[in-house]
PDB file of C-alpha atoms and ligand atoms in Angstrom:
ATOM      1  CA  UNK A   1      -6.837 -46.811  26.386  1.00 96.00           C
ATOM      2  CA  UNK A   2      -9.681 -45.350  29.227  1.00 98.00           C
ATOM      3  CA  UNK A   3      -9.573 -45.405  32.530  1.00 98.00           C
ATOM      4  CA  UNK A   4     -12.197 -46.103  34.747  1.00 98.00           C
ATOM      5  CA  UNK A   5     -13.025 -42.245  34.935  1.00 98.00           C
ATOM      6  CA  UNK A   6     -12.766 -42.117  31.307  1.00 98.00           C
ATOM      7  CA  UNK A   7      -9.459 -40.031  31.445  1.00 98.00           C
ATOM      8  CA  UNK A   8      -8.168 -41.271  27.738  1.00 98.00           C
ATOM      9  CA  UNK A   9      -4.369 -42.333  28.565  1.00 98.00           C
ATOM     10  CA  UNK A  10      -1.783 -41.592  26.061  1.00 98.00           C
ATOM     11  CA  UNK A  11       1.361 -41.028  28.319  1.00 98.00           C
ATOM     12  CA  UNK A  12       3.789 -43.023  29.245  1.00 98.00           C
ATOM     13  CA  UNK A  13       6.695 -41.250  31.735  1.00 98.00           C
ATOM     14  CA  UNK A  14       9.846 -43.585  30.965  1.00 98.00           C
ATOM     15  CA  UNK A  15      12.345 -43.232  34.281  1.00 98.00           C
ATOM     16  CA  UNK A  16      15.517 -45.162  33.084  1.00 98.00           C
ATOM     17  CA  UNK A  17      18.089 -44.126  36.087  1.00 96.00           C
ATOM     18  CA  UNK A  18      17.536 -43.607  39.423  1.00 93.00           C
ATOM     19  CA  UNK A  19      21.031 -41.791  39.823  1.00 93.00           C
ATOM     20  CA  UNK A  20      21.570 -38.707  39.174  1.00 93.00           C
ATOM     21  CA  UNK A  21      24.856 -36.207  38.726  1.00 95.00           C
ATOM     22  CA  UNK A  22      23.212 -33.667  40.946  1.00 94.00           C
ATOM     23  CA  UNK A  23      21.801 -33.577  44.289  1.00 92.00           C
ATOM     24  CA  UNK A  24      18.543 -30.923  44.405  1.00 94.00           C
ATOM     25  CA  UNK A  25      17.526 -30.058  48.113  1.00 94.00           C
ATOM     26  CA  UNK A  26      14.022 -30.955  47.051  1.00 93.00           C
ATOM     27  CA  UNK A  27      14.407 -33.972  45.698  1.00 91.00           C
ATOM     28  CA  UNK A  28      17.452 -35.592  46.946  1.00 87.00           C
ATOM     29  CA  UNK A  29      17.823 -36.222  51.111  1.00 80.00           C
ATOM     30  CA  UNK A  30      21.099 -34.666  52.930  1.00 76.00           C
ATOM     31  CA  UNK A  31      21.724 -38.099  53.694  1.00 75.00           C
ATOM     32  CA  UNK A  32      22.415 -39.577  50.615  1.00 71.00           C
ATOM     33  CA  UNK A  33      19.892 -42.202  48.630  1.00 77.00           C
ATOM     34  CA  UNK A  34      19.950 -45.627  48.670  1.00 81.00           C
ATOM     35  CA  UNK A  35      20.232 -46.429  44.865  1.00 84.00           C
ATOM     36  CA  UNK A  36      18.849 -49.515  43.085  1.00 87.00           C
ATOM     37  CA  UNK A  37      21.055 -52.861  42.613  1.00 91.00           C
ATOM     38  CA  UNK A  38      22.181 -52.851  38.631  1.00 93.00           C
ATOM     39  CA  UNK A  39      19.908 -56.185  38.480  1.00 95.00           C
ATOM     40  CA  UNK A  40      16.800 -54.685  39.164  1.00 96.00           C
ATOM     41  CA  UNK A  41      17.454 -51.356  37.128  1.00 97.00           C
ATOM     42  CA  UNK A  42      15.340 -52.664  33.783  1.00 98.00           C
ATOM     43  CA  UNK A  43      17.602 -53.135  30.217  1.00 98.00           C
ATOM     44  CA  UNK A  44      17.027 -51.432  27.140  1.00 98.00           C
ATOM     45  CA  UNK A  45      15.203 -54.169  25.748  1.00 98.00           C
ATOM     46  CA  UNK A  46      12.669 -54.710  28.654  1.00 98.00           C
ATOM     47  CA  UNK A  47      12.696 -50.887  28.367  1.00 98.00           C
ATOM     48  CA  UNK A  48      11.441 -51.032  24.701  1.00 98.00           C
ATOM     49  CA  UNK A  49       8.971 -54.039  25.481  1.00 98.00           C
ATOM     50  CA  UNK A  50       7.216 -51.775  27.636  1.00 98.00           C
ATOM     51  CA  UNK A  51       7.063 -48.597  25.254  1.00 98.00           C
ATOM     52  CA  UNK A  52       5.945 -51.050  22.439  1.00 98.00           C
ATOM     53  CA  UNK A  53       3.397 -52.577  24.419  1.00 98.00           C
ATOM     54  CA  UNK A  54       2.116 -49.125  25.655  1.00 98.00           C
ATOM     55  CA  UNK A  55       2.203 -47.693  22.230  1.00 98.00           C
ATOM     56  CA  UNK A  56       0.281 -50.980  20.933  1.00 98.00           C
ATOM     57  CA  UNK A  57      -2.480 -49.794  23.655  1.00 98.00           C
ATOM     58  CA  UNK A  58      -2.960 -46.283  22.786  1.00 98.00           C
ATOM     59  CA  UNK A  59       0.033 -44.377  23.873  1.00 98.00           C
ATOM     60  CA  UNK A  60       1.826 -41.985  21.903  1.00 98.00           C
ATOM     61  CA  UNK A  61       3.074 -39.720  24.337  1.00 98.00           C
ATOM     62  CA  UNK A  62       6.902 -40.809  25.990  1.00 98.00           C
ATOM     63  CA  UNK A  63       8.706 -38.530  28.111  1.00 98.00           C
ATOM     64  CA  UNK A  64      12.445 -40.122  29.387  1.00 98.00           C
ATOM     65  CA  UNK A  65      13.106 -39.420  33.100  1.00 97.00           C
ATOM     66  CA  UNK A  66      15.364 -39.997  35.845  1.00 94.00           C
ATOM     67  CA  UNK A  67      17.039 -39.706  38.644  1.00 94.00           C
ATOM     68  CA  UNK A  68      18.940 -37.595  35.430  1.00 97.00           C
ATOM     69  CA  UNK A  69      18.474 -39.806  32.369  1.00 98.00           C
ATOM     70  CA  UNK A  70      21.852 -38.572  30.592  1.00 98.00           C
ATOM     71  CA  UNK A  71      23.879 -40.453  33.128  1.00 97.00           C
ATOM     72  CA  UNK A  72      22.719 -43.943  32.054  1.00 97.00           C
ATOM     73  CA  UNK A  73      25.176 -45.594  30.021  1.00 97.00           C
ATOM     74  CA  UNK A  74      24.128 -45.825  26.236  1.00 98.00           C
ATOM     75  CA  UNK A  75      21.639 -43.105  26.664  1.00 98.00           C
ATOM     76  CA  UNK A  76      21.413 -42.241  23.171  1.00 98.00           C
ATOM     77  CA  UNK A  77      21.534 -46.034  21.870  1.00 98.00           C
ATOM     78  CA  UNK A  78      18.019 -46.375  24.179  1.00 98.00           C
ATOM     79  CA  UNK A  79      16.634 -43.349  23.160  1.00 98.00           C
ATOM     80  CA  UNK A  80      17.561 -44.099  19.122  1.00 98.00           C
ATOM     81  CA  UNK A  81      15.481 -47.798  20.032  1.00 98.00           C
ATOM     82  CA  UNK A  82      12.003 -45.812  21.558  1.00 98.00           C
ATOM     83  CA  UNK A  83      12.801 -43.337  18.906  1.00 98.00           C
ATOM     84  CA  UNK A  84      12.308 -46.004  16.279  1.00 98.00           C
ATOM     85  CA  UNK A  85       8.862 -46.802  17.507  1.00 98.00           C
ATOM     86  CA  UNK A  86       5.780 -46.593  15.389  1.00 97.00           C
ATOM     87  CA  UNK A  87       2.635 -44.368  16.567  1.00 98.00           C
ATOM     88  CA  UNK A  88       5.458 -41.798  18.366  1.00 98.00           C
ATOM     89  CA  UNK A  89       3.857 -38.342  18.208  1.00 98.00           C
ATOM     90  CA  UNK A  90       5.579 -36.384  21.032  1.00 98.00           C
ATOM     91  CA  UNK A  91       8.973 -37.571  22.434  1.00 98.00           C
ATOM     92  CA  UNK A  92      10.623 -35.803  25.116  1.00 98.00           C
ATOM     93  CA  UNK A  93      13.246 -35.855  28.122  1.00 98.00           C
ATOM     94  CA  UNK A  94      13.135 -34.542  31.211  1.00 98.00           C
ATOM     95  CA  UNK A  95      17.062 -33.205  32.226  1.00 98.00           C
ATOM     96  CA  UNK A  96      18.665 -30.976  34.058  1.00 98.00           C
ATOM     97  CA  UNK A  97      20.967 -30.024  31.403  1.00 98.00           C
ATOM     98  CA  UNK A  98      24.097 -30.599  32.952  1.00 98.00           C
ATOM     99  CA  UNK A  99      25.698 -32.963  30.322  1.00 98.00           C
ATOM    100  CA  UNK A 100      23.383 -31.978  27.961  1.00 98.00           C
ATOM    101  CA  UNK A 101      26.173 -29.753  25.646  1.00 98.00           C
ATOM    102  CA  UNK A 102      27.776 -33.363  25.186  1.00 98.00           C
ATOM    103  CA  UNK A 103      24.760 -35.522  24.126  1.00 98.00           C
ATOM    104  CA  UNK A 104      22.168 -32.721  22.748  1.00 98.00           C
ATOM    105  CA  UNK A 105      23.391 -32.964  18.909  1.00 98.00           C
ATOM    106  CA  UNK A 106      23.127 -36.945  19.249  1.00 98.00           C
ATOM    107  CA  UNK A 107      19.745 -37.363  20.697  1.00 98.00           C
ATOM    108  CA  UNK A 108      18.006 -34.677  18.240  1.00 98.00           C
ATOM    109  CA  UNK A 109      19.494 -37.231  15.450  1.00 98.00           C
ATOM    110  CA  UNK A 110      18.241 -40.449  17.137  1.00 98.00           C
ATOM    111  CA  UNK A 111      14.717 -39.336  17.191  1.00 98.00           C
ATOM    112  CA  UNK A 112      14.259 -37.057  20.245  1.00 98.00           C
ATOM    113  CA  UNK A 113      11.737 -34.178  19.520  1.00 98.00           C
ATOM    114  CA  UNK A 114      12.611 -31.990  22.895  1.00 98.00           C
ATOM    115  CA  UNK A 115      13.795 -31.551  26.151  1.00 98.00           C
ATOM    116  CA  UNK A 116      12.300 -29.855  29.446  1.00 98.00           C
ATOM    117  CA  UNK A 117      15.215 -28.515  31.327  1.00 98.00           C
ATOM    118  CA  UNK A 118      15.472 -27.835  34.831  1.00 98.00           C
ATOM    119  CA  UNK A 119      16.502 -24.161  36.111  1.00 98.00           C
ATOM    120  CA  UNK A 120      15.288 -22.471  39.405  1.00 98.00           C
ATOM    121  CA  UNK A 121      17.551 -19.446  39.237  1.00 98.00           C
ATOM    122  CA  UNK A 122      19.814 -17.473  37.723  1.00 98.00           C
ATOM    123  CA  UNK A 123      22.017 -16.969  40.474  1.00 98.00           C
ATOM    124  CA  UNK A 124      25.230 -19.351  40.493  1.00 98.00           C
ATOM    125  CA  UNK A 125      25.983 -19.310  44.097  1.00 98.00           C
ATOM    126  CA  UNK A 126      22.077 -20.123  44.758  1.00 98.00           C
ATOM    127  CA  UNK A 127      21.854 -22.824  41.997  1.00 98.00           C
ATOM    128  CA  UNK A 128      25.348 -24.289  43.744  1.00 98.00           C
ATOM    129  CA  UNK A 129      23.160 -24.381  46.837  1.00 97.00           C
ATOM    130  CA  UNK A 130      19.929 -25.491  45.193  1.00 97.00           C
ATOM    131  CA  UNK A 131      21.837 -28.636  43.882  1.00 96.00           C
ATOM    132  CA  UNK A 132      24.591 -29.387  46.206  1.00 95.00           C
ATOM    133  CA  UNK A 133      27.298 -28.265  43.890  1.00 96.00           C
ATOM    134  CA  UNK A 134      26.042 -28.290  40.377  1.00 97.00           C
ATOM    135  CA  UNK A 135      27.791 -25.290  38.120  1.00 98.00           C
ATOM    136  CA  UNK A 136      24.777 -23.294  36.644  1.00 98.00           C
ATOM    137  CA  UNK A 137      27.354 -22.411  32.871  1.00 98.00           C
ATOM    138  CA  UNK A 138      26.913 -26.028  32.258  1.00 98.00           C
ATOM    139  CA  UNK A 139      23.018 -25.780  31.883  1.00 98.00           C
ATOM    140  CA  UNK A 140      23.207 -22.539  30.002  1.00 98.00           C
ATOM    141  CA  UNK A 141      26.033 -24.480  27.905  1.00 98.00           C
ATOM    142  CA  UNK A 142      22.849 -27.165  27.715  1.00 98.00           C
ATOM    143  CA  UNK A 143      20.397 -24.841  26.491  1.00 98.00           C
ATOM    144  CA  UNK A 144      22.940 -23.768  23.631  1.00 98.00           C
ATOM    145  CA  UNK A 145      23.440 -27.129  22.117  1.00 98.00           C
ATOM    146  CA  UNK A 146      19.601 -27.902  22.690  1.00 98.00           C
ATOM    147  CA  UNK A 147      18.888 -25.079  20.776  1.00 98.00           C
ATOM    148  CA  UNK A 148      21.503 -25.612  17.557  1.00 98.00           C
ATOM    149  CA  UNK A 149      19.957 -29.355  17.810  1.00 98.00           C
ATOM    150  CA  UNK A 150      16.390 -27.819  17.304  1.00 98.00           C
ATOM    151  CA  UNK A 151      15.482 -30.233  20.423  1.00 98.00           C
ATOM    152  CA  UNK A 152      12.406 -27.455  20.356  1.00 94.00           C
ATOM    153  CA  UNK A 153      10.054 -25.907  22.049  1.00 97.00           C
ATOM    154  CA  UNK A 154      12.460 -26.100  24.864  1.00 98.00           C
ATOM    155  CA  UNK A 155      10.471 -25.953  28.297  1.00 98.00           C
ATOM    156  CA  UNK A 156      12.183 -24.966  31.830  1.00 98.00           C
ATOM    157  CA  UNK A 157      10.629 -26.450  34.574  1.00 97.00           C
ATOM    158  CA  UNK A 158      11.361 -23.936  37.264  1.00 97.00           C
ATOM    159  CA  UNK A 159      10.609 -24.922  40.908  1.00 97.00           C
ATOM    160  CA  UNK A 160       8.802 -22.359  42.751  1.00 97.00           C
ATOM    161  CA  UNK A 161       8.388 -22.752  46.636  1.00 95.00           C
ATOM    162  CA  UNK A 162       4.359 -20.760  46.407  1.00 92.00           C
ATOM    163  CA  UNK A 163       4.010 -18.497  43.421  1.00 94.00           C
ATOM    164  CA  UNK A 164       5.673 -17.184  40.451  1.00 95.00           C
ATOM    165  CA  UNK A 165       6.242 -13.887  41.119  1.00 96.00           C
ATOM    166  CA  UNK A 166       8.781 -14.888  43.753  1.00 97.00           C
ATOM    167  CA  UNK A 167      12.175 -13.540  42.729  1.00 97.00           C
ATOM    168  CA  UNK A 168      14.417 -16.329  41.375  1.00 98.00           C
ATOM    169  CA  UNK A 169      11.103 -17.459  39.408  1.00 98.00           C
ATOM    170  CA  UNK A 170      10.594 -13.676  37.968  1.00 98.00           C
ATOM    171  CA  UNK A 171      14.169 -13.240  36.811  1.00 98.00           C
ATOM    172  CA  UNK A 172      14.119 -17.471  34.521  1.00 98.00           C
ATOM    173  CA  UNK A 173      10.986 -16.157  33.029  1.00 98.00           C
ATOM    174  CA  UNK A 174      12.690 -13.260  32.017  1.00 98.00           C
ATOM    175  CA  UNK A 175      15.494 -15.154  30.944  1.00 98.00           C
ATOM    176  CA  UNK A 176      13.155 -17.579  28.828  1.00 98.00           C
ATOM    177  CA  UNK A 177      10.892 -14.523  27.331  1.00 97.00           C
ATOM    178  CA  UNK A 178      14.976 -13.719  26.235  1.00 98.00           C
ATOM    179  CA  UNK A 179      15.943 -16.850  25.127  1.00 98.00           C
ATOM    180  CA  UNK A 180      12.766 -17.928  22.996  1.00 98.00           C
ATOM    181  CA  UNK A 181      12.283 -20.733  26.183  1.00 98.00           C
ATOM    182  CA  UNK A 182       8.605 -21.795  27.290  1.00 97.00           C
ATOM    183  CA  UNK A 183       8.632 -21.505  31.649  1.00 97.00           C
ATOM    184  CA  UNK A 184       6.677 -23.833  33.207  1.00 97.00           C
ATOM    185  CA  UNK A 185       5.668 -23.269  37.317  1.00 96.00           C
ATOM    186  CA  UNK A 186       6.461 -26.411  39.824  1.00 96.00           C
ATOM    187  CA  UNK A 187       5.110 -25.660  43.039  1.00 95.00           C
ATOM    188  CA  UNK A 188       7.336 -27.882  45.344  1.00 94.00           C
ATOM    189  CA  UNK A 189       5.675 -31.405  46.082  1.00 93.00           C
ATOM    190  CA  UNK A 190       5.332 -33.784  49.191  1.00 93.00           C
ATOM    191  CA  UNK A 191       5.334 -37.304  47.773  1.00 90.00           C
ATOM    192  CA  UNK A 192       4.776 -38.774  51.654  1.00 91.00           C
ATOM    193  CA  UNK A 193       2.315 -35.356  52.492  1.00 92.00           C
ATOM    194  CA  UNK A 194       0.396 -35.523  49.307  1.00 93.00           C
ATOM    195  CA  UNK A 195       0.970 -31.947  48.448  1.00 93.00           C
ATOM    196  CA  UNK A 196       0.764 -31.186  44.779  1.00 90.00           C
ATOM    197  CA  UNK A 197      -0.537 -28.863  42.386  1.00 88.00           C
ATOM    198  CA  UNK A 198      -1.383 -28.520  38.864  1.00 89.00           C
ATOM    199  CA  UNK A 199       1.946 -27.395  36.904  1.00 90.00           C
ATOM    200  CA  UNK A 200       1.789 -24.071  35.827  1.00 91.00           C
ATOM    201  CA  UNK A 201       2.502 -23.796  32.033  1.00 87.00           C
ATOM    202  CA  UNK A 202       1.680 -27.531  31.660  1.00 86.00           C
ATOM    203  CA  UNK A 203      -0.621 -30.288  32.454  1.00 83.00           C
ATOM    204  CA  UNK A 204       1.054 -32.310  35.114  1.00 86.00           C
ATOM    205  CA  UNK A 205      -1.082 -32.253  38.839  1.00 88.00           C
ATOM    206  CA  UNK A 206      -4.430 -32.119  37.090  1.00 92.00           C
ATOM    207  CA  UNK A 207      -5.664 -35.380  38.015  1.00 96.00           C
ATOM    208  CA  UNK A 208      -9.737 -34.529  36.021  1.00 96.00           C
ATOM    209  CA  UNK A 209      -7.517 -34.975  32.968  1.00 96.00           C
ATOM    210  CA  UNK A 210      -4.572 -37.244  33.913  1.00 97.00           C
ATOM    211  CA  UNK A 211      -3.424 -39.056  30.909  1.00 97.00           C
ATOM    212  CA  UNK A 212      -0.066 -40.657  32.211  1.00 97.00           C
ATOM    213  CA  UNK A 213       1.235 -43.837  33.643  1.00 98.00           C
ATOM    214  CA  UNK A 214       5.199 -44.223  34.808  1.00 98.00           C
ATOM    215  CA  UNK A 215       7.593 -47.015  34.253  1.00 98.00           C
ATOM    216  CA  UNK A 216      10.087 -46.797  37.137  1.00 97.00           C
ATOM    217  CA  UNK A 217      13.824 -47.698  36.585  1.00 96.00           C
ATOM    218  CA  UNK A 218      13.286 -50.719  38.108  1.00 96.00           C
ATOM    219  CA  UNK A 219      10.156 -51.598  36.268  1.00 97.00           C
ATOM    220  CA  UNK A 220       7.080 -50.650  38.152  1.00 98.00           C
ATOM    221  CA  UNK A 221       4.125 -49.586  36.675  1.00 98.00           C
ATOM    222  CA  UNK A 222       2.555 -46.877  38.572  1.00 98.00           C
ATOM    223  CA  UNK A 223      -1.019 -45.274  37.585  1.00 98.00           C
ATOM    224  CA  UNK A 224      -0.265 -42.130  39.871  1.00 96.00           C
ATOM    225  CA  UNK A 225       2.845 -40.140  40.990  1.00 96.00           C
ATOM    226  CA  UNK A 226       0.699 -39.526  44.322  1.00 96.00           C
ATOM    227  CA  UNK A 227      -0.104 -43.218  45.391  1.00 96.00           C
ATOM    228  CA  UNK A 228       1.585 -46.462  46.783  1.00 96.00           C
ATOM    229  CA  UNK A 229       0.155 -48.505  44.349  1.00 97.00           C
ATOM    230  CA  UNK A 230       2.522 -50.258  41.599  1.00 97.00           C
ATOM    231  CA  UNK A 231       2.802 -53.162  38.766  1.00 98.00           C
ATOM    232  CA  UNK A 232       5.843 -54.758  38.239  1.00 98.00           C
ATOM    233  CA  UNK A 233       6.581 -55.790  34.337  1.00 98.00           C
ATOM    234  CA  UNK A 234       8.808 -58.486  35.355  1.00 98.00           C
ATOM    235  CA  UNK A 235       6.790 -60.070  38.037  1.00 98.00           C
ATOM    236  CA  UNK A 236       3.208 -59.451  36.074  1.00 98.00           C
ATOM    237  CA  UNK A 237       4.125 -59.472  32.345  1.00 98.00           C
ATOM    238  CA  UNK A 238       4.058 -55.753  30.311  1.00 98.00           C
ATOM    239  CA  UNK A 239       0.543 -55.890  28.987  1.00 98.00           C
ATOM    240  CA  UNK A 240      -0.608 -57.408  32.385  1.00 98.00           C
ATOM    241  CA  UNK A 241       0.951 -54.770  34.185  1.00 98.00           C
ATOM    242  CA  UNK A 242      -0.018 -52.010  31.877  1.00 98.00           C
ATOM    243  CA  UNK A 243      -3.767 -53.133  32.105  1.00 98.00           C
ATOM    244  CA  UNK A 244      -3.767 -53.327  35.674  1.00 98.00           C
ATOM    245  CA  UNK A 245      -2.311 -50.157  35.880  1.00 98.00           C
ATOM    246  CA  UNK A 246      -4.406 -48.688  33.953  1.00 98.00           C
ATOM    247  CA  UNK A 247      -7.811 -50.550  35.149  1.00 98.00           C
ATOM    248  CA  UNK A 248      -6.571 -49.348  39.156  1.00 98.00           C
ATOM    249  CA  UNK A 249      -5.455 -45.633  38.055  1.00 98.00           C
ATOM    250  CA  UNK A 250      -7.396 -43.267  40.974  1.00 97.00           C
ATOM    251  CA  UNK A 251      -9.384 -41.000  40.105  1.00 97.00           C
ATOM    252  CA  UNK A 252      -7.018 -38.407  42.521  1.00 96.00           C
ATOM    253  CA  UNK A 253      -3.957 -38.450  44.411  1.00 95.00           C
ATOM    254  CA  UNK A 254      -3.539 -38.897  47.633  1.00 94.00           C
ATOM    255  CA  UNK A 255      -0.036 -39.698  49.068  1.00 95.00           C
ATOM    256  CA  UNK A 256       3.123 -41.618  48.193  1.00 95.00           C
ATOM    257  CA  UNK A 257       5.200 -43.312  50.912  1.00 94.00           C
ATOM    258  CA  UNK A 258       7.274 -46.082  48.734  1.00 90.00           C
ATOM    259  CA  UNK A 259       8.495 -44.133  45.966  1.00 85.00           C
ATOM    260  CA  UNK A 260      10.945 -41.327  45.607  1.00 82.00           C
ATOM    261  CA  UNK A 261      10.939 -38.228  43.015  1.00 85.00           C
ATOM    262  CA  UNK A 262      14.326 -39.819  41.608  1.00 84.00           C
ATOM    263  CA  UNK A 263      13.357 -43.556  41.352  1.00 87.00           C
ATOM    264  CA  UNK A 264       9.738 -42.653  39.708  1.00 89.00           C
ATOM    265  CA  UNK A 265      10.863 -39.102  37.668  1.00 85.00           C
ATOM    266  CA  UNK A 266       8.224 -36.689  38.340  1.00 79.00           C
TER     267      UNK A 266
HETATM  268  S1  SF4 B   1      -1.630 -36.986  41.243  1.00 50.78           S
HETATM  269 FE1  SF4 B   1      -1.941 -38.871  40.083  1.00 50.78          FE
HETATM  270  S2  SF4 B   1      -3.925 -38.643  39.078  1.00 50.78           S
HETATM  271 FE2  SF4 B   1      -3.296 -36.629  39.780  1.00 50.78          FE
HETATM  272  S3  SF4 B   1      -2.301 -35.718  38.024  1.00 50.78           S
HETATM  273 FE3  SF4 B   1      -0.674 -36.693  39.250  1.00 50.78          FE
HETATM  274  S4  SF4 B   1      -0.452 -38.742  38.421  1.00 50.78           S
HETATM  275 FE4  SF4 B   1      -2.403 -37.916  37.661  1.00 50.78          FE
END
């Protein structure tokens, strides 16, 4: 499927939690989050229903989000039922590797193809700090299993706060040159400020070429990580929702004042 600015769209960002088992400064307030009511969190069938419908319309692109998408209940049951999709080419989740040691084996069986792991330093006490209390061996422990799994190429998404020669950044891509691990540069966004920029090492922030859509958790469409505007699946119908989605995607974007980085995953 086309957009209006004849950006071809073959990505569909699946976020199927909006909780998560760390609390990044960036991402998560001080204050705490007000999490979604388990009736409007979407099931694994509605879940499917959408993928099938988007892969029906030309996608064949699905990355699974969060919040952290390995603390949903059944994780690997919902990511064996995508898996299982026809027209599939590149399927991938977004984690922060914390209970990834546990699940890693499972989800390379089911059908996953790779994982993008979260790391913005190699420093324990900082990463403590960075996440409000996360322990830094159990990503490492992450990246272990991922690798055995051959959940490959295995990216790290490492937050930078303005370029990548800043220390922390410097040291994970020595670590990944190490490891056999692809970096990739996130300069730190403002949803409600609109600041963004294209990922370094990937494709995400470049709206010329955008190619994605999101499903939220609790089944919103949106056409841009950087807007307000939404479809729900439940209220509209999938394809209805998709379409519109699709058929209102802007051309750039601007800012986002509803959404959250862990209801909408990134
Ligand atoms: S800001 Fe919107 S249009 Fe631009 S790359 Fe991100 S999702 Fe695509």
């Amino acid at each position: 499927m086309f957009d209006r600015f004849d950006r071809k769209i073959n990505y569909l960002r699946i976020s199927v939690t909006d909780r998560c088992n760390l609390r990044c400064v960036y991402c998560m307030p001080e204050e705490g989050v007000t999490l979604l009511d388990h009736k409007e969190i979407l099931t694994f069938d509605e879940i499917v229903d959408v993928a099938k419908s988007a892969v029906r319309k030309g996608v064949d692109k699905i990355r699974i989000t969060g919040g952290e998408p390995l603390v949903r209940k059944g994780i690997v049951d919902l990511v064996k039922m995508i898996g299982g999709i026809e027209g599939i080419k590149d399927f991938s989740m977004t984690t922060n590797a914390i209970l990834l040691s546990k699940y890693a084996d499972d989800l390379a069986k089911v059908g996953l193809h790779r994982v993008n792991i979260s790391l913005d330093t190699l420093d324990p006490e900082k990463f403590k700090q960075i996440t409000r209390g996360g322990d830094i061996q159990k990503v490492f422990e992450g990246i272990e299993a991922a690798k055995r799994a051959g959940l490959n190429p295995i990216k790290i998404n490492c937050v930078i706060q303005d370029n990548k020669h800043e220390p922390d950044a410097k040291e994970v891509a020595k670590f990944c040159e190490e490891k056999g691990l692809f970096i990739r540069y996130i300069t730190e966004m403002d949803l409600e400020k609109g600041e963004f920029s294209v990922v370094d090492g990937g494709s995400g922030g470049d709206c010329g070429s955008c190619n994605r859509i999101r499903l939220t958790a609790n089944g919103l469409i949106k056409p841009c990580l950087f807007s307000d505007i939404s479809y729900s699946v439940r209220e509209l119908g999938i394809d209805r929702a998709i379409d519109m989605a699709v058929g209102n995607k802007p051309q750039t974007g601007h800012e986002n004042h509803t959404g959250k980085f862990y209801n909408i995953g990134g």
